[in-house]
Amino acid sequence: MRASRYLIATQKETPADAEIISHQMMLRAGMIRKLAAGLYSWLPMGLRVLRKVERIVREEMDKSGAQEVLMPAVQPAELWQESGRWEQYGGELLRMNDRHGRDFCFGPTHEEVITDLIRNELKSYKELPANFYQIQTKFRDERRPRFGVMRAREFIMKDAYSFHVTAESLNDTYQLMHRTYCAIFDRLGLDYRPVEADSGAIGGSASHEFHVLASSGEDAIVFSTGSDYAANIEKAEAIAPAGERPAPSQDLKEVATPEQRTIEAVSGFLNVDASATIKTLMVRAEEDENGNIGLIALILRGDHTLNDIKAEQLEGVAEPLTMATDEEIELAIGCKAGSIGPVNLPVPVIVDRSAAHLADFVCGANKEGYHLTGVNWERDVPLTRVEDLRNVVEGDASPDGKGTLEIRRGIEVGHIFKLGNKYSKAMNATVLDENGKSAILEMGCYGIGVSRIVASSIEQNHDDKGIIWPEAIAPFEVAIVTLNAHKSPAVMEAGEKLYEQLRQAGFDVLLDDRNERPGVKFADMELIGIPHRFVVSERGLAAETLEYKGRRDEDKQDVPLAEALPFLI
Ligand code: ATP
Ligand code: MG
Ligand code: MG
Ligand code: MG
């Protein structure tokens, strides 16, 4: 590809509303553009990466014996009524009508559609086990779309669904998918961890999530350094004793304005006067549909009084809610946000000690808890919930007492479930078994966030100059930067020649033949994150050399002109 005829839509400035590195860099490197909340266009440069991720996912799924299908994104309500999810699914389901007034939804997932397909297509146990997958656009009307394609409303998912007559067969495919996911994430060059997950709401008997480790991750995962134990925080919490949970307290509907309620709540919570100066604080007040205020998280830095906290100013004084997820805070405070009166909240147990933003909030921590200090208040905070987890999980995972329990942040990039017969039973999906009897199908389902992976990779691979793509998913593997080619036919010619040579050898090459200053070209290639860079210059040609720099290299080196290809291989 020639850069002079390609959309290199790089930007110098860091976009103000992009909170995390991957979002900033995808915008700055010209990979994506926002259309509306949670809706993004993929520009040519970004789409190349997305397609490479897709290709790896597809190759490994094919290798596992799964069969690719493509189902409609728009789904009729009848199927969702049959499974019961038309009522249960809630606000994330985008519902719509056709011109005849019939109900449809834009698919957030495809259990219903595939179950309908399979109940009509498969008749006998002899056709099983079978696993079908697609790579396709989903829509979820996320409450808080954020971080660019990381939590979008429209996004690309690989979803697979397997069908079986026996639980053993389901187990085999589940294990196969587990291995396949590891192969996929290995090839993608991600630092990830499979963890046990709670299969609660979806049903079924087993579930694992695959998390990319990153400080910006919205999930907390718990693992033992001394054993194989690894779980997401909800799963770990589920096996922990209930502990002290606060009773629902006062009804806040009485209090007039959201601001007053917020101040009331926060001062009650902290046990301080509303005019007290707060140096750093992490609490957020949020109102649910019924007007109840729940505290979630508000991260203030610098000196503020509680009177500063006006609902309409939250954006201004509070850091964006990057770190604390609803689930995490729910875990911390022990009850659902929105359903609680905040005054009786227990102190916030900080679930993840490693989160950087806590550094100036948590002024001291020991085994018993945290010591928090504001300007004119201080407070000891017990470590109850985390300690609960620590004891129980440790007891379970390393009876010998070896290893310590770590809680890290993760980005969920994959999720596998044993669904059992939840959908097949509700939708009467059966085949004839060995005895000629009708048997309800056993099902598994397996998701991967294809577009989320692109952002996750950047979270793990970047420096202050830009993205550092792993070769497997780099938009281009090699950049050839020609210097002053517009004045030097020799440079132009040598650049073109190298470009053809590397392309013919199978490399994805971007020839930066733009009439731009060298500094601009270098900065763009680094921001875009191309793994290998050759520079063709008059000075180099005189010595019959090219200048080479790997994206992670500190130094440049000269490579003989004739040896560029063997050097790369
Ligand atoms: P999350 O907990 O992040 O909301 P989920 O558990 O709701 O994800 P699943 O139903 O398990 O998601 O879907 C399979 C995969 O799809 C997820 O593991 C994730 O990688 C991806 N995914 C889910 N929601 C989104 C989204 N809003 N934007 C991008 N990818 C998503
Ligand atoms: Mg979700
Ligand atoms: Mg999840
Ligand atoms: Mg999930």
Coordinates of N, CA and C in Angstrom, one line a residue, residues 40 109 120 129 131 186 212 235 281 308 323 329 440 475 486 495 497-498 518 520:
Y40 N -19.0 3.1 16.3 CA -17.7 3.5 15.6 C -17.6 3.0 14.2
T109 N -26.9 -11.5 21.1 CA -26.4 -12.8 21.3 C -27.4 -13.7 20.5
N120 N -34.6 -27.5 13.7 CA -35.2 -27.9 12.4 C -34.2 -28.7 11.5
P129 N -21.6 -34.8 18.0 CA -21.7 -33.4 18.4 C -21.4 -32.5 17.2
N131 N -20.7 -28.1 16.3 CA -20.4 -26.8 16.8 C -20.5 -25.8 15.7
D186 N -3.0 -17.0 22.5 CA -1.5 -17.1 22.3 C -1.1 -16.5 21.0
V212 N -7.8 -10.4 29.6 CA -6.5 -9.8 29.2 C -6.1 -8.9 30.4
K235 N -17.3 -14.8 41.0 CA -17.3 -16.2 41.3 C -16.6 -16.4 42.7
L281 N -11.0 11.7 47.2 CA -12.2 10.9 47.6 C -12.7 10.1 46.5
D308 N -19.1 21.4 46.8 CA -18.7 21.5 45.4 C -19.4 20.5 44.5
M323 N -12.2 3.5 36.8 CA -11.6 2.4 37.5 C -12.7 1.5 38.2
I329 N -18.0 -2.1 42.8 CA -18.5 -1.3 43.9 C -19.6 -2.0 44.6
I440 N -33.6 -34.3 24.6 CA -33.3 -32.8 24.6 C -31.8 -32.6 24.5
P475 N -1.4 -3.7 11.3 CA -2.1 -3.4 10.0 C -1.1 -3.6 8.9
H486 N 10.7 13.0 -3.4 CA 10.2 13.9 -4.5 C 11.3 14.6 -5.2
G495 N 13.0 2.8 -3.1 CA 11.9 2.5 -2.2 C 10.9 1.6 -2.9
K497 N 11.4 -0.4 -5.3 CA 11.9 -1.8 -5.6 C 11.9 -2.6 -4.3
L498 N 12.2 -2.0 -3.2 CA 12.1 -2.8 -1.9 C 10.7 -3.1 -1.6
P518 N 10.5 14.2 7.2 CA 10.9 12.9 7.8 C 10.3 12.7 9.2
V520 N 7.6 13.9 10.5 CA 6.2 13.6 10.4 C 6.0 12.1 10.1

